[in-house]
C-alpha positions as CSV (number, residue, x, y, z in Angstrom):
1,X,100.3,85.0,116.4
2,X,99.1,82.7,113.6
3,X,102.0,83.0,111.3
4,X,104.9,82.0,114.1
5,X,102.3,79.2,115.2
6,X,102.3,77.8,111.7
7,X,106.1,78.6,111.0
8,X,106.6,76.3,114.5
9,X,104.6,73.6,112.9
10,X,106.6,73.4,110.1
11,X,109.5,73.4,111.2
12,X,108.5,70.7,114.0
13,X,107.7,68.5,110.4
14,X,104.0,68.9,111.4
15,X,102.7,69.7,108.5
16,X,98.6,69.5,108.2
17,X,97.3,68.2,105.6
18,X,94.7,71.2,105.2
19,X,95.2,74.6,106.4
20,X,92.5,77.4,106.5
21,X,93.9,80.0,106.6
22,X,91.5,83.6,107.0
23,X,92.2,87.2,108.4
24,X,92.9,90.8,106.9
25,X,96.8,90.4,107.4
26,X,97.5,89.7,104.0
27,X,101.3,90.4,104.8
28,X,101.5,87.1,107.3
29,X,99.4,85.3,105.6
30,X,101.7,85.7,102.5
31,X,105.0,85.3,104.7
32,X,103.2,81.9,105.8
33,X,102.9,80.5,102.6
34,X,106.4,81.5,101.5
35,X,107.2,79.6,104.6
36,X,105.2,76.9,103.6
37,X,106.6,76.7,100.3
38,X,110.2,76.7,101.1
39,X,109.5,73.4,103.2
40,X,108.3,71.7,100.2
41,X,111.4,73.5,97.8
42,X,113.4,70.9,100.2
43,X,111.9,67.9,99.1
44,X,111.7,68.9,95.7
45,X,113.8,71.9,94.4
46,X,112.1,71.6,91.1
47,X,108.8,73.0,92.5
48,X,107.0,70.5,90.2
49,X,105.1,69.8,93.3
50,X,103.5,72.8,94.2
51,X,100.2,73.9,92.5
52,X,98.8,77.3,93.0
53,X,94.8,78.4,92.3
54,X,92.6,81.3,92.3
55,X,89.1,80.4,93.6
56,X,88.1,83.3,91.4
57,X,89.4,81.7,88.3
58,X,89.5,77.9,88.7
59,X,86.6,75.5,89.8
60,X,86.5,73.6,93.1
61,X,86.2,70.3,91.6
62,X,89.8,70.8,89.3
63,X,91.4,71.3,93.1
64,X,90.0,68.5,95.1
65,X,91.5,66.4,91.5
66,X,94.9,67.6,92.3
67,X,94.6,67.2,95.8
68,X,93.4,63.5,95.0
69,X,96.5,62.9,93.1
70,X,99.3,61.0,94.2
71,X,103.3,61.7,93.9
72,X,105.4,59.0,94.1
73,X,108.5,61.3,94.7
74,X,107.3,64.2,97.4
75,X,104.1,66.0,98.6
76,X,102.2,67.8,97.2
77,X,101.6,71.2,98.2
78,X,98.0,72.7,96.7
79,X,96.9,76.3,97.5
80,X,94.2,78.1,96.6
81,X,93.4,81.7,97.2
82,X,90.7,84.1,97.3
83,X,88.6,81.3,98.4
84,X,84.9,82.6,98.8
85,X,84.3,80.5,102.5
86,X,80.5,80.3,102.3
87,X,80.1,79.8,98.4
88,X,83.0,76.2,99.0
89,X,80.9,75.2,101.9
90,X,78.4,74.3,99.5
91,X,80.6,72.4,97.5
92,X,80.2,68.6,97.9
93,X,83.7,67.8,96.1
94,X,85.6,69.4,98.8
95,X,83.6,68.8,101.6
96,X,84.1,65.4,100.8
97,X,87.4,65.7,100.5
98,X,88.1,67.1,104.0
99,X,86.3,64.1,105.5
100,X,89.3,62.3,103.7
101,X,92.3,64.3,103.1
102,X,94.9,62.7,101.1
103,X,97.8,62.2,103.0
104,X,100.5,62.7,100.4
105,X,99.0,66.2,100.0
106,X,99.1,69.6,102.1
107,X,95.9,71.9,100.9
108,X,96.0,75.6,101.7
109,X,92.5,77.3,101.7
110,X,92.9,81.3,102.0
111,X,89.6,83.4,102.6
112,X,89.1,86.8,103.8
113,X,86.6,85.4,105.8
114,X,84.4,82.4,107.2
115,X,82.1,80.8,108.9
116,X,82.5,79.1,112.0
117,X,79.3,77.9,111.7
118,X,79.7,75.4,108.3
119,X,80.0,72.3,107.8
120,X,83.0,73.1,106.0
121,X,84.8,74.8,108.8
122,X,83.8,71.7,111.2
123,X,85.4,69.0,109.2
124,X,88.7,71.3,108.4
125,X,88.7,71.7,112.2
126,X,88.5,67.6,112.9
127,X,91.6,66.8,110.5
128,X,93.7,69.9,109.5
129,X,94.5,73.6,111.2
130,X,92.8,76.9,111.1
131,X,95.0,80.0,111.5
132,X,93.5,83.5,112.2
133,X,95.8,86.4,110.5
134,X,94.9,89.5,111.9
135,X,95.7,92.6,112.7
136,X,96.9,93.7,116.5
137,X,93.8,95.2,118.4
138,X,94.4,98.1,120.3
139,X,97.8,99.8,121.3
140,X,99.3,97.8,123.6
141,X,99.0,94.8,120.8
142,X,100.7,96.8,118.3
143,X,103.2,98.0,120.7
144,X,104.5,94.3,121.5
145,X,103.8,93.4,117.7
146,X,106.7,95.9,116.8
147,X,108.9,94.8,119.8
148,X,108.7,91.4,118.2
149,X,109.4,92.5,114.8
150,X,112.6,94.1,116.5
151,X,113.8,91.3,118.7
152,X,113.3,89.0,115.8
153,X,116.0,91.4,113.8
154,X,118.4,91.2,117.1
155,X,117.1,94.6,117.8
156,X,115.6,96.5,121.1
157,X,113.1,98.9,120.7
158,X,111.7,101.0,124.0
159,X,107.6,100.8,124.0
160,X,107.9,104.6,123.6
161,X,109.7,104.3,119.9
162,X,107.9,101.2,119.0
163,X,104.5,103.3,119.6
164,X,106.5,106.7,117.7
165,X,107.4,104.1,114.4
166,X,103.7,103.3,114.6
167,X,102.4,107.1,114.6
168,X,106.0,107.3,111.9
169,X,104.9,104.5,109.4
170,X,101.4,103.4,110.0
171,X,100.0,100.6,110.8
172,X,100.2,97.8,107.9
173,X,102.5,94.8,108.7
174,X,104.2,94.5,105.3
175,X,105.5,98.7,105.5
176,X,106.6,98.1,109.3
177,X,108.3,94.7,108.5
178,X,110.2,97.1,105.8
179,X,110.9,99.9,108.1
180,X,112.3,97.6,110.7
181,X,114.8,95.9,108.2
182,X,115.9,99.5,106.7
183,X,116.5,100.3,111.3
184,X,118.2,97.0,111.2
185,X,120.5,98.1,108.6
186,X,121.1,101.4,109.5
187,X,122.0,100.9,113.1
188,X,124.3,98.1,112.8
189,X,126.0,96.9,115.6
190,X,124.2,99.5,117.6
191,X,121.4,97.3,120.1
192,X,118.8,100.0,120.0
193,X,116.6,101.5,117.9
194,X,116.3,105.3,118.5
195,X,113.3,107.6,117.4
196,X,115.9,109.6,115.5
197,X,116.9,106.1,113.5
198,X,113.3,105.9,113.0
199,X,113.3,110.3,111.4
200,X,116.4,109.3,109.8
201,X,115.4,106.2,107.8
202,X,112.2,105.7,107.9
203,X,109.4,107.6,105.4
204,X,106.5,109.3,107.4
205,X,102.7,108.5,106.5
206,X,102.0,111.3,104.1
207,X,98.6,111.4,106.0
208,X,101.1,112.2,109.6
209,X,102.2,115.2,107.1
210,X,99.1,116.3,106.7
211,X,98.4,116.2,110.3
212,X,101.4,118.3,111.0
213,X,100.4,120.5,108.2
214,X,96.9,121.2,109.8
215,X,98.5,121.3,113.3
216,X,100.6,124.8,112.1
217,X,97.3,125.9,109.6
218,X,96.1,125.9,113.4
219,X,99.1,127.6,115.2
220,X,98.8,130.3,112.1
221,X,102.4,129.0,111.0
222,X,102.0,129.6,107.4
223,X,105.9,129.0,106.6
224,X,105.5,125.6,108.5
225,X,102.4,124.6,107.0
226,X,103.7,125.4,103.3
227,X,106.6,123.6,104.7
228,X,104.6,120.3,105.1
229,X,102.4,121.0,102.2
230,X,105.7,120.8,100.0
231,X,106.5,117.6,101.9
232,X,103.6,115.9,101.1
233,X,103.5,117.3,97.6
234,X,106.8,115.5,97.3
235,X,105.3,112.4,98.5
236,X,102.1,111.9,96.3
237,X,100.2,113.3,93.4
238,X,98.9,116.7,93.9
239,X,94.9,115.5,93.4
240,X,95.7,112.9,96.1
241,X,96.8,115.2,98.7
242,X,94.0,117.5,98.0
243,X,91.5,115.1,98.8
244,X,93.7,113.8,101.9
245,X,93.2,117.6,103.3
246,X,89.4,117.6,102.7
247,X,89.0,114.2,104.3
248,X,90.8,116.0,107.6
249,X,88.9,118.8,107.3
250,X,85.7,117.3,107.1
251,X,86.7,114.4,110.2
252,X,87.6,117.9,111.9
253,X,84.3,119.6,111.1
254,X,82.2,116.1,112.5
255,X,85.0,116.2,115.6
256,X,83.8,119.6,116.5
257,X,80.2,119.0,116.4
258,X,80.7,116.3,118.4
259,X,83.1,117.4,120.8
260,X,80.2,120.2,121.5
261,X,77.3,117.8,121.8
262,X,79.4,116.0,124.6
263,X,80.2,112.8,122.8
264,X,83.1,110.3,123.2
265,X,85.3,109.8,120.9
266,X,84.5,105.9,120.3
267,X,80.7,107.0,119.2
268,X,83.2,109.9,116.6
269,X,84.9,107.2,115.4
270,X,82.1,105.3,114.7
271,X,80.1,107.5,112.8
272,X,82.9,108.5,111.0
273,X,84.0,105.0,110.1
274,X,87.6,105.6,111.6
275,X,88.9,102.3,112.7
276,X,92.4,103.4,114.1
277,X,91.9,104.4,117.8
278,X,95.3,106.2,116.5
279,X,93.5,108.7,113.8
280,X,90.3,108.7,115.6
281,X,92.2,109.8,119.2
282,X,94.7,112.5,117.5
283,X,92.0,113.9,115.2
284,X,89.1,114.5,118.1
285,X,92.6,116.5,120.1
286,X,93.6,118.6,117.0
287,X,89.7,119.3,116.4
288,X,90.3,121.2,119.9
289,X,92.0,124.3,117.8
290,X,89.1,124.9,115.6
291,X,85.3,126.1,115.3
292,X,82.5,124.3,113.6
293,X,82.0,127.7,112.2
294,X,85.9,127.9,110.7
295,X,85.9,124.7,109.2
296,X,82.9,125.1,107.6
297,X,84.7,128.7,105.3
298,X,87.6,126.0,104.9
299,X,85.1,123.4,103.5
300,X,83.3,126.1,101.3
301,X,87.0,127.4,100.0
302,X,88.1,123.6,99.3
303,X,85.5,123.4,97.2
304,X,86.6,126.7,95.1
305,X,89.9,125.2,95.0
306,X,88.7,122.1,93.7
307,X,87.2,123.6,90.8
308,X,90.6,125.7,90.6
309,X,92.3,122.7,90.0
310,X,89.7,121.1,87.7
311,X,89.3,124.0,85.8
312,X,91.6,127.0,85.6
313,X,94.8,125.8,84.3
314,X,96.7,127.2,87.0
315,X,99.8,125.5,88.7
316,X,98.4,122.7,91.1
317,X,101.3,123.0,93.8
318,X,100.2,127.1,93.8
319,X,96.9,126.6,93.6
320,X,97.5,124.4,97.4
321,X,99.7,126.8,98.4
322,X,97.2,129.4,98.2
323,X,94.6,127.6,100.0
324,X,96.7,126.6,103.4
325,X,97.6,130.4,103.2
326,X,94.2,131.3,103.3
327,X,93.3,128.3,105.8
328,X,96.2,129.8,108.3
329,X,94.9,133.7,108.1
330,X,91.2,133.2,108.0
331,X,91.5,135.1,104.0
332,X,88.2,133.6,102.6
């Protein structure tokens, strides 16, 4: 991954004098520059040498000036965020600059994205180092993303629990790196983490609650469902887990359809716009327990409670209550 190839670097004293770094793992990309930044801290504690800019807020040609600038006690350490990749490539100042790169200076360009094909990214590419920051793609990536994690901590973790604290916490880098240090604590001397460290410690996705909650709404469980419904409720505002539950019931509605018409569930989670195989897989299995015909009353009596909630004054948490009651014995 990016962020331990750039930590290596580092601490190999190979710094670059420009980084670009790009990706939708802001987590890393953030642990990187901290990373980055403590390396500089060394040579000068004061921090005097480290300048930070939003491409947002601050024009190109004030950070190609710092760059330029020399220090006669340390490096110079200049990052600048939110960098829009195709609008800089049109910048002369810095694509000049990257032709020349002062050596006294390290520049950090962060973008969401880029383009391989600019000039920009060329010239970066001839005298600095471009780091990718993304996400894991598909289980098996995750899986060993979390065994990493783990190992890094001194910790073991089965693929089995790695993929259970996945389905447990979600998938964002920053809430796992958290969950794993609360495991690290909480087991100890103890080598392994367990799934029941993971139910002990660890706070479930309220949207896994929600799941659970429609799984017994299935089942006709209403004490179970109300159960997780007061879970949730615990979790988040009331007006945000009512729209959780119409999301699922509408994914549920399109899963049936589509489930009847024959289709995979890549082609569901495409026109849906899912883009965890996780959600998309478990939603098209739990879609198995309902009718299009169902789902549709439970979409029309969503809609009631909606203006219930907008409208009538009554107690929010009842109001919910009444409608999984309703969903598990068909009352509408």
């Amino acid at each position: 991954m990016s962020l331990e190839t750039v930590k290596k670097s580092i601490n190999n004293d190979s710094v670059a004098p420009i980084y670009l770094w790009y990706g939708d793992d802001r987590y890393s990309i953030i642990e990187a520059l901290q990373f980055l930044k403590g390396f500089f801290l060394k040579e000068d504690p004061s921090g005097s040498q480290i300048e930070m800019f939003s491409a947002k807020e601050t024009d190109l040609a004030a950070v190609t000036e710092t760059a330029n600038t020399y220090s006669f006690f340390s490096r110079k350490l200049v990052v600048v965020d939110d960098l829009d990749f195709n609008e800089a490539s049109e910048d002369d100042g810095l694509l000049t600059y990257c032709r020349n790169p002062n050596s006294a200076t390290c520049l950090v360009l962060i973008a969401e994205k880029i383009n391989r094909g600019r000039k920009l990214f060329k010239e970066i590419a001839k005298v600095g180092s471009i780091n990718e920051f993304g996400y894991p793609r598909g289980q098996a990536e995750w899986r060993n993303w979390v065994q990493q994690q783990a190992k890094l901590r001194g910790k073991n973790i089965n693929p089995s629990t790695a993929l259970f604290l996945l389905e447990w916490s979600g998938h964002q880098p920053g809430i796992l790196c958290q969950e794993l240090n609360k495991l690290e604590v909480y087991t100890g001397n103890k080598p392994n983490i367990t799934q029941e460290d993971i139910r002990q410690v660890c706070i479930p996705l309220a949207e896994n609650t929600v799941f659970t909650m429609v799984d017994a709404i299935a089942a006709n469980k209403a004490a179970d469902a109300l159960r997780e419904l007061k879970a949730v409720l615990n979790q988040e505002h009331y007006l945000k887990v009512f729209t959780m539950i119409v999301r699922q019931v509408r994914l549920l509605l399109a899963a049936t359809i589509m489930r009847k018409k024959g289709e995979p569930v890549d082609r569901f989670m495409q026109v849906t716009g899912i883009r965890s195989p996780y959600e998309g897989k478990k939603i098209y299995r739990q879609a198995t327990n309902f009718t299009p015909s169902k789902l549709a009353k439970v979409m029309e009596d969503c809609l009631k409670t909606d203006l219930a909630l907008k409208n009538s004054g009554g107690n929010p948490h009842f109001l919910l209550e009444l409608m999984v009651i309703r969903f598990c014995f068909d009352l509408f």
